[in-house]
Short mmCIF file of C-alpha atoms in Angstrom, two decimals:
data_model
loop_
_atom_site.label_atom_id
_atom_site.label_comp_id
_atom_site.label_asym_id
_atom_site.label_seq_id
_atom_site.Cartn_x
_atom_site.Cartn_y
_atom_site.Cartn_z
CA MET A 1 -15.03 -106.70 197.77
CA GLU A 2 -13.65 -107.99 201.07
CA ILE A 3 -17.17 -108.00 202.54
CA LEU A 4 -18.39 -110.11 199.60
CA TRP A 5 -15.64 -112.70 200.21
CA VAL A 6 -16.54 -112.81 203.91
CA LEU A 7 -20.20 -113.47 203.07
CA ILE A 8 -19.26 -116.23 200.62
CA ALA A 9 -17.05 -117.83 203.28
CA LEU A 10 -19.86 -117.76 205.83
CA VAL A 11 -22.28 -119.40 203.38
CA MET A 12 -19.76 -122.16 202.58
CA LEU A 13 -19.13 -122.70 206.29
CA GLY A 14 -22.86 -123.08 206.80
CA PHE A 15 -23.02 -125.87 204.23
CA VAL A 16 -20.31 -127.76 206.15
CA VAL A 17 -21.32 -127.06 209.76
CA LEU A 18 -25.14 -127.09 209.69
CA PRO A 19 -25.52 -130.71 208.52
CA PHE A 20 -23.11 -131.75 211.27
CA LEU A 21 -25.08 -129.82 213.89
CA ARG A 22 -28.38 -131.28 212.68
CA ARG A 23 -26.95 -134.79 212.97
CA ARG A 24 -25.69 -134.01 216.47
CA ARG A 25 -29.20 -132.88 217.51
CA GLY A 26 -30.78 -136.03 216.18
CA ALA A 27 -32.66 -134.07 213.52
CA VAL A 28 -35.12 -135.81 211.24
CA GLY A 29 -34.20 -136.27 207.59
CA LEU A 30 -35.88 -137.97 204.64
CA VAL A 31 -34.49 -141.26 203.39
CA PRO A 32 -35.72 -143.49 200.55
CA PRO A 33 -38.39 -146.11 201.41
CA GLY A 34 -36.76 -149.36 202.46
CA HIS A 35 -33.63 -147.63 203.74
CA PRO A 36 -32.30 -149.23 206.99
CA ASP A 37 -32.79 -145.89 208.79
CA ALA A 38 -36.38 -145.41 207.60
CA ALA A 39 -38.90 -145.19 210.44
CA ASP A 40 -41.99 -147.35 209.93
CA PRO A 41 -45.23 -146.28 211.70
CA ALA A 42 -46.53 -149.85 211.24
CA ASN A 43 -44.03 -151.00 213.86
CA TYR A 44 -46.15 -149.16 216.42
CA GLY A 45 -49.42 -150.77 215.34
CA PHE A 46 -50.59 -147.61 213.58
CA ALA A 47 -53.22 -147.89 210.84
CA LEU A 48 -52.31 -147.71 207.18
CA GLN A 49 -53.01 -144.35 205.58
CA GLU A 50 -55.81 -145.80 203.45
CA GLU A 51 -57.46 -147.18 206.61
CA LEU A 52 -57.65 -143.82 208.41
CA ASP A 53 -61.25 -142.74 209.07
CA ILE A 54 -61.74 -139.10 208.05
CA ARG A 55 -65.36 -138.88 209.28
CA MET A 56 -64.72 -138.32 212.98
CA PRO A 57 -61.89 -137.42 215.37
CA GLY A 58 -62.16 -140.53 217.53
CA PRO A 59 -64.14 -143.75 217.88
CA ASP A 60 -67.93 -143.73 218.29
CA GLN A 61 -68.96 -147.25 217.37
CA ASP A 62 -72.68 -146.62 217.87
CA LEU A 63 -72.50 -143.74 215.41
CA LEU A 64 -70.49 -145.77 212.90
CA ASP A 65 -72.98 -148.64 213.08
CA VAL A 66 -75.94 -146.31 212.59
CA LEU A 67 -74.28 -144.44 209.72
CA ASP A 68 -73.66 -147.76 208.01
CA VAL A 69 -77.30 -148.78 208.39
CA VAL A 70 -78.66 -145.41 207.25
CA GLN A 71 -76.45 -145.17 204.19
CA ARG A 72 -76.96 -148.78 203.22
CA THR A 73 -80.75 -148.80 203.62
CA GLN A 74 -81.49 -145.07 203.13
CA ASP A 75 -83.75 -145.36 206.20
CA HIS A 76 -83.40 -142.54 208.71
CA ARG A 77 -85.01 -144.25 211.70
CA ALA A 78 -81.80 -145.61 213.22
CA ALA A 79 -80.33 -142.09 213.19
CA GLN A 80 -83.51 -140.69 214.72
CA GLN A 81 -83.38 -143.25 217.54
CA LEU A 82 -79.68 -142.66 218.23
CA LEU A 83 -80.11 -138.90 218.56
CA ALA A 84 -83.22 -139.31 220.69
CA GLY A 85 -81.11 -141.30 223.15
CA THR A 86 -78.16 -138.89 223.17
CA PRO A 87 -78.17 -136.29 226.00
CA ALA A 88 -79.05 -132.84 224.68
CA ASP A 89 -76.45 -130.86 226.62
CA GLY A 90 -73.45 -133.11 225.92
CA GLU A 91 -70.65 -132.86 223.39
CA GLN A 92 -71.60 -136.16 221.79
CA ARG A 93 -74.97 -134.93 220.50
CA TRP A 94 -73.29 -132.07 218.66
CA GLN A 95 -70.72 -134.42 217.11
CA ARG A 96 -73.41 -136.84 215.99
CA VAL A 97 -75.53 -134.08 214.47
CA GLN A 98 -72.47 -132.92 212.53
CA ALA A 99 -71.71 -136.47 211.40
CA PHE A 100 -75.23 -137.16 210.10
CA ALA A 101 -75.37 -133.79 208.35
CA GLY A 102 -71.95 -134.33 206.83
CA ALA A 103 -72.90 -137.80 205.60
CA ALA A 104 -76.01 -136.43 203.87
CA SER A 105 -74.07 -133.54 202.35
CA LEU A 106 -71.32 -135.80 201.00
CA GLU A 107 -73.90 -138.21 199.59
CA LEU A 108 -75.55 -135.33 197.75
CA ALA A 109 -72.20 -134.19 196.37
CA GLN A 110 -71.45 -137.70 195.13
CA ARG A 111 -74.97 -138.30 193.73
CA PRO A 112 -76.63 -135.01 192.75
CA GLY A 113 -79.52 -136.96 191.26
CA GLY A 114 -81.12 -136.78 187.88
CA VAL A 115 -83.98 -138.01 185.75
CA SER A 116 -83.53 -141.66 186.71
CA GLU A 117 -81.71 -141.36 190.03
CA ALA A 118 -82.72 -139.96 193.41
CA PRO A 119 -80.24 -137.51 194.91
CA GLY A 120 -77.94 -138.63 197.71
CA GLY A 121 -78.99 -137.89 201.27
CA GLN A 122 -82.62 -138.58 200.43
CA TRP A 123 -83.03 -140.20 203.86
CA LEU A 124 -82.66 -136.79 205.51
CA ARG A 125 -85.44 -135.32 203.38
CA VAL A 126 -87.69 -138.25 204.26
CA TRP A 127 -86.77 -137.83 207.94
CA ARG A 128 -87.88 -134.19 207.89
CA SER A 129 -91.08 -134.92 205.97
CA GLU A 130 -92.15 -137.95 208.02
CA ALA A 131 -91.16 -136.51 211.43
CA PRO A 132 -91.38 -132.71 211.13
CA LYS A 133 -91.54 -132.29 214.92
CA ASP A 134 -88.49 -134.45 215.64
CA ALA A 135 -85.84 -132.23 217.24
CA GLY A 136 -82.95 -134.40 216.12
CA GLY A 137 -83.96 -134.32 212.48
CA ALA A 138 -84.49 -130.56 212.63
CA ALA A 139 -80.99 -130.01 214.05
CA VAL A 140 -79.39 -132.29 211.45
CA HIS A 141 -81.25 -130.47 208.66
CA ALA A 142 -80.03 -127.07 209.90
CA GLU A 143 -76.43 -128.29 210.08
CA PHE A 144 -76.80 -129.91 206.64
CA LEU A 145 -77.76 -126.54 205.15
CA VAL A 146 -74.76 -124.87 206.81
CA GLN A 147 -72.39 -127.49 205.44
CA GLN A 148 -73.97 -127.17 201.99
CA ALA A 149 -73.41 -123.42 202.02
CA TRP A 150 -69.71 -123.75 202.89
CA ARG A 151 -69.21 -126.67 200.51
CA THR A 152 -71.04 -125.42 197.41
CA ALA A 153 -70.89 -121.62 197.44
CA ALA A 154 -68.38 -118.87 198.10
CA PRO A 155 -68.96 -116.61 201.14
CA GLY A 156 -70.35 -113.26 200.10
CA THR A 157 -72.19 -114.56 197.04
CA ASP A 158 -75.97 -114.48 196.68
CA GLU A 159 -76.08 -118.28 196.56
CA PHE A 160 -74.18 -118.54 199.84
CA ARG A 161 -76.40 -115.99 201.56
CA ILE A 162 -79.61 -117.68 200.36
CA ILE A 163 -78.56 -121.06 201.76
CA MET A 164 -77.36 -119.49 205.02
CA GLU A 165 -80.64 -117.60 205.45
CA GLU A 166 -82.46 -120.91 205.00
CA ALA A 167 -80.14 -122.46 207.59
CA LYS A 168 -80.89 -119.61 209.99
CA ALA A 169 -84.63 -120.28 209.69
CA ALA A 170 -83.99 -124.00 210.21
CA CYS A 171 -82.02 -123.22 213.39
CA GLY A 172 -85.03 -121.31 214.72
CA GLN A 173 -87.35 -124.23 214.00
CA ALA A 174 -84.97 -126.70 215.67
CA ALA A 175 -84.68 -124.46 218.75
CA LEU A 176 -88.48 -124.33 219.11
CA LEU A 177 -88.66 -128.13 219.04
CA ALA A 178 -86.03 -128.54 221.80
CA PRO A 179 -85.96 -125.46 224.08
CA GLY A 180 -83.18 -126.81 226.33
CA ASP A 181 -80.93 -128.09 223.54
CA PRO A 182 -77.85 -125.93 222.79
CA VAL A 183 -77.22 -127.61 219.41
CA PRO A 184 -79.51 -125.38 217.27
CA TYR A 185 -77.67 -122.35 218.62
CA LEU A 186 -74.33 -124.05 217.98
CA VAL A 187 -75.36 -124.43 214.35
CA GLU A 188 -76.32 -120.76 214.30
CA LEU A 189 -72.79 -119.79 215.37
CA SER A 190 -71.63 -120.91 211.92
CA VAL A 191 -74.51 -119.04 210.34
CA ALA A 192 -73.46 -115.95 212.30
CA ARG A 193 -69.94 -116.23 210.94
CA GLY A 194 -71.14 -116.74 207.37
CA LEU A 195 -73.74 -113.97 207.38
CA GLY A 196 -71.58 -111.56 209.35
CA TYR A 197 -73.72 -111.03 212.45
CA SER A 198 -72.79 -107.93 214.40
CA GLN A 199 -70.95 -108.64 217.63
CA GLN A 200 -74.09 -107.74 219.58
CA GLU A 201 -76.18 -110.20 217.53
CA PHE A 202 -73.53 -112.86 218.00
CA GLU A 203 -73.45 -112.31 221.77
CA GLN A 204 -77.22 -112.87 221.93
CA VAL A 205 -76.80 -116.32 220.38
CA TRP A 206 -73.79 -117.05 222.58
CA LEU A 207 -75.67 -116.22 225.79
CA LYS A 208 -78.36 -118.76 224.85
CA ILE A 209 -75.67 -121.43 224.62
CA LEU A 210 -74.12 -120.43 227.95
CA ASP A 211 -77.56 -120.70 229.57
CA ARG A 212 -77.83 -124.30 228.39
CA ALA A 213 -74.27 -125.66 228.37
CA PRO A 214 -71.71 -123.20 229.79
CA ALA A 215 -68.73 -125.58 229.54
CA HIS A 216 -69.49 -126.93 226.05
CA MET A 217 -66.12 -127.27 224.32
CA GLY A 218 -67.58 -127.65 220.83
CA ALA A 219 -69.53 -124.42 221.29
CA HIS A 220 -66.41 -122.56 222.39
CA LEU A 221 -64.47 -123.77 219.36
CA ALA A 222 -67.28 -122.67 217.05
CA ALA A 223 -67.44 -119.26 218.74
CA LEU A 224 -63.67 -118.86 218.52
CA HIS A 225 -63.90 -118.87 214.72
CA TYR A 226 -66.17 -115.82 214.82
CA TRP A 227 -63.76 -113.86 217.04
CA CYS A 228 -60.73 -114.63 214.85
CA GLU A 229 -58.99 -111.93 212.87
CA LYS A 230 -59.88 -113.56 209.54
CA TRP A 231 -63.60 -113.34 210.29
CA HIS A 232 -65.30 -110.75 212.49
CA GLY A 233 -62.94 -110.15 215.40
CA SER A 234 -59.24 -109.65 215.94
CA ARG A 235 -56.27 -111.60 217.19
CA GLN A 236 -56.62 -109.94 220.58
CA GLN A 237 -60.36 -110.66 220.83
CA ALA A 238 -59.80 -114.31 219.92
CA PHE A 239 -57.03 -114.73 222.50
CA ASP A 240 -59.06 -112.91 225.14
CA PHE A 241 -62.01 -115.22 224.46
CA ALA A 242 -59.85 -118.36 224.60
CA GLU A 243 -57.98 -117.33 227.73
CA ALA A 244 -61.18 -116.34 229.53
CA ALA A 245 -62.67 -119.75 228.72
CA ALA A 246 -59.54 -121.49 230.02
CA ALA A 247 -59.52 -119.39 233.20
CA ARG A 248 -63.08 -120.31 234.13
CA ALA A 249 -62.81 -123.95 233.05
CA PRO A 250 -64.13 -126.32 235.72
CA GLN A 251 -61.92 -129.15 236.94
CA GLY A 252 -61.56 -131.82 234.25
CA SER A 253 -62.77 -129.52 231.46
CA LEU A 254 -60.95 -129.38 228.14
CA LEU A 255 -61.61 -125.64 227.93
CA ALA A 256 -58.09 -125.20 229.30
CA ALA A 257 -56.90 -126.14 225.79
CA MET A 258 -58.68 -123.20 224.13
CA PRO A 259 -55.55 -120.95 223.88
CA LEU A 260 -53.84 -123.60 221.74
CA PHE A 261 -56.70 -123.43 219.24
CA ALA A 262 -56.46 -119.62 219.27
CA VAL A 263 -52.76 -119.87 218.42
CA PHE A 264 -53.55 -122.24 215.55
CA GLU A 265 -56.20 -119.92 214.13
CA HIS A 266 -53.66 -117.09 213.96
CA LEU A 267 -50.60 -118.85 212.56
CA PRO A 268 -48.91 -116.71 209.89
CA GLU A 269 -49.22 -117.88 206.30
CA VAL A 270 -45.60 -118.99 206.19
CA ASN A 271 -43.81 -122.22 207.04
CA LEU A 272 -42.47 -121.25 210.44
CA VAL A 273 -39.32 -122.76 211.91
CA SER A 274 -39.44 -124.91 215.03
CA GLY A 275 -38.22 -121.96 217.12
CA PHE A 276 -41.64 -120.33 216.84
CA TYR A 277 -43.32 -123.49 218.13
CA GLN A 278 -40.88 -123.52 221.03
CA SER A 279 -41.64 -119.90 221.94
CA GLU A 280 -43.10 -118.94 225.31
CA THR A 281 -46.59 -118.23 223.92
CA VAL A 282 -46.88 -121.54 222.11
CA SER A 283 -45.22 -123.53 224.90
CA LYS A 284 -47.66 -122.08 227.42
CA ALA A 285 -50.62 -123.00 225.21
CA ILE A 286 -49.26 -126.53 224.72
CA HIS A 287 -48.79 -126.87 228.48
CA GLY A 288 -52.40 -125.84 229.09
CA ALA A 289 -53.67 -128.34 226.52
CA LEU A 290 -51.54 -131.16 227.96
CA HIS A 291 -52.87 -130.37 231.44
CA ALA A 292 -56.44 -130.43 230.08
CA VAL A 293 -55.87 -133.81 228.43
CA HIS A 294 -54.39 -135.32 231.59
CA SER A 295 -57.27 -134.00 233.69
CA ALA A 296 -60.15 -134.87 231.36
CA ARG A 297 -62.40 -137.91 231.57
CA PRO A 298 -61.10 -140.69 229.31
CA ASP A 299 -64.50 -140.84 227.61
CA ASP A 300 -64.83 -137.08 226.97
CA PRO A 301 -65.96 -136.83 223.30
CA MET A 302 -63.81 -133.73 222.78
CA LEU A 303 -60.61 -135.33 224.04
CA ALA A 304 -59.64 -136.55 220.57
CA HIS A 305 -59.99 -133.02 219.15
CA VAL A 306 -57.43 -131.69 221.62
CA ARG A 307 -55.07 -134.63 221.08
CA HIS A 308 -55.07 -134.05 217.30
CA MET A 309 -54.23 -130.38 217.75
CA LEU A 310 -51.48 -131.30 220.21
CA ILE A 311 -49.94 -133.68 217.68
CA PHE A 312 -49.65 -130.83 215.19
CA PHE A 313 -47.93 -128.50 217.66
CA LEU A 314 -45.77 -131.12 219.37
CA VAL A 315 -44.38 -132.33 216.05
CA ARG A 316 -43.68 -128.75 214.94
CA ALA A 317 -41.95 -128.12 218.27
CA GLU A 318 -39.90 -131.32 217.83
CA ARG A 319 -41.30 -132.78 221.05
CA TRP A 320 -41.35 -136.23 219.54
CA ALA A 321 -42.04 -138.44 222.56
CA GLU A 322 -44.99 -136.29 223.67
CA ALA A 323 -46.38 -136.37 220.13
CA MET A 324 -46.14 -140.16 220.12
CA SER A 325 -47.98 -140.30 223.44
CA GLN A 326 -50.91 -138.49 221.82
CA LEU A 327 -50.78 -140.52 218.60
CA ILE A 328 -51.34 -143.85 220.32
CA HIS A 329 -54.71 -142.58 221.58
CA VAL A 330 -56.17 -141.23 218.33
CA ASP A 331 -54.53 -143.13 215.49
CA GLY A 332 -57.12 -144.50 213.09
CA HIS A 333 -59.35 -141.41 213.09
CA VAL A 334 -58.43 -138.06 211.51
CA GLY A 335 -61.72 -136.14 211.28
CA ALA A 336 -60.49 -133.15 213.27
CA LEU A 337 -58.50 -129.95 212.99
CA PRO A 338 -55.91 -129.43 211.68
CA TRP A 339 -56.11 -132.35 209.23
CA THR A 340 -59.60 -131.55 207.93
CA LEU A 341 -58.33 -128.28 206.44
CA SER A 342 -56.33 -130.35 203.95
CA PRO A 343 -57.84 -131.72 200.71
CA ASP A 344 -56.52 -135.10 201.89
CA PRO A 345 -56.79 -135.26 205.71
CA ALA A 346 -55.44 -138.80 205.90
CA ALA A 347 -52.30 -137.92 203.95
CA GLU A 348 -51.70 -134.79 206.05
CA PHE A 349 -52.04 -136.75 209.28
CA ALA A 350 -49.78 -139.51 207.93
CA VAL A 351 -46.99 -137.00 207.25
CA TYR A 352 -47.05 -135.69 210.81
CA ARG A 353 -47.25 -139.22 212.18
CA ALA A 354 -44.21 -140.27 210.14
CA LEU A 355 -42.29 -137.22 211.38
CA ALA A 356 -43.19 -138.06 214.98
CA VAL A 357 -42.02 -141.66 214.56
CA ALA A 358 -38.81 -140.61 212.83
CA GLY A 359 -38.03 -137.97 215.44
CA TYR A 360 -38.82 -140.35 218.27
CA GLU A 361 -36.48 -143.02 216.89
CA ALA A 362 -33.74 -140.50 216.01
CA ASN A 363 -33.65 -139.65 219.70
CA GLY A 364 -33.45 -143.22 220.93
CA GLY A 365 -37.11 -144.23 221.05
CA SER A 366 -38.53 -147.54 219.90
CA PRO A 367 -41.84 -149.43 220.00
CA ALA A 368 -40.67 -151.15 223.17
CA SER A 369 -40.02 -147.86 224.98
CA LEU A 370 -43.33 -146.19 224.08
CA PRO A 371 -45.78 -146.39 227.01
CA HIS A 372 -49.37 -147.31 226.20
#
C-alpha cells in the first residue's frame, strides 16, 4: 500500500512540476487563434496554406508555364519542346518527367472519361501517337504507367502487376530512344520495387544508371526505397547504401544528405519524443544534410528536397532557428517528402511550419531577427 501512495505522489508531482519545466525551456504550446501569444507564419511572409503548391518541391517557372499551357490547351508540344531542351543527365529532367506524368495521371483520375467526354491526360496519348520516337514522351509515358499502378491498384494484385509489366516494357522502349539518358532506368527502379526484382536484377538496372549519372541524387533516393526494410532490403542494407553514397559524394553534391533519408525511411510507427530526434544517429544525419545544403549550388534542383526533409527533422528535434532558416528557402512549394505521404500535403507542411514559428518565437526569435 505504501508503494501505491508513493506512485500516486510522484504522478501528482509530475502534474505540478512538468508544466513549469516546459515553460522554463520555452516549450511550444497550443493557444486559441487570435490569442496574443499565437505565432503567425504570415508575419514572416510565408504563403497561406491554400496557396501552397503541392506539385513540386521548389520553383521551376518554365515547368509551371508549360504545364499551364498543356493543361489549358491539351496540346503536348510545349512539354515536348521543354524536355527536348532539358539536359538528359541532370536532376531537372527527371523532375520534369515526373511532373508531366503526374499531371496526366491526376487529370485521368479527375476525368476518367465516358460516352460524351474524353478522358483526362489525353494530351499524353496524342504525344505518344504523333511522336512515337520522341524520347521525352516515351519517358513520361513510362512514368505515367508507374504512377497509375501505385495510384489505382494495390501492390501484389493482378491489376498492379499488369500495369507494372506494361511500365517495364515502356521503360525499355524509352531507353532505346535515348541510350545515354538515365531517366528510363530511374523509372524502372520503381518498377523493380513494385514487381519485386531480385537484388541481382536490381543491381543490373542500378549499374546502368551509375554509368550515365553516378551522382544523380534522384536516382539514389529511388534506389534507397528498394533497399529499405519495408520493401526488398533491410535497415542495415539501406543505411549501408546511404552512407556509401554520402562517403563518395563529390564536392557540392547533395548525396551527403542520403543518411537522413535512410533514417526517415526507418522511423518506427510511433510518435517519438524529441529525444530520439536529438540522438547521436539522427544528429549526425542532420549535420550531414546541413553540410550538403551549405555546399550545394543554389540552383541545384534537388536542394529543395533536402531542405524539406531537414524541416521535418529540425522541428522534431526542436531546433527552431535552423528549421526557420530552411523554411524561408522553400515556403510556397510542398511537393516533396515527407509532406507528400500525407493525404493533405499542404496541411501537413503548415503544421510543421507553425510549430517552427512558435518555437522560434518562444525562444526569442522574431521576423526582424531571421536572416534571409
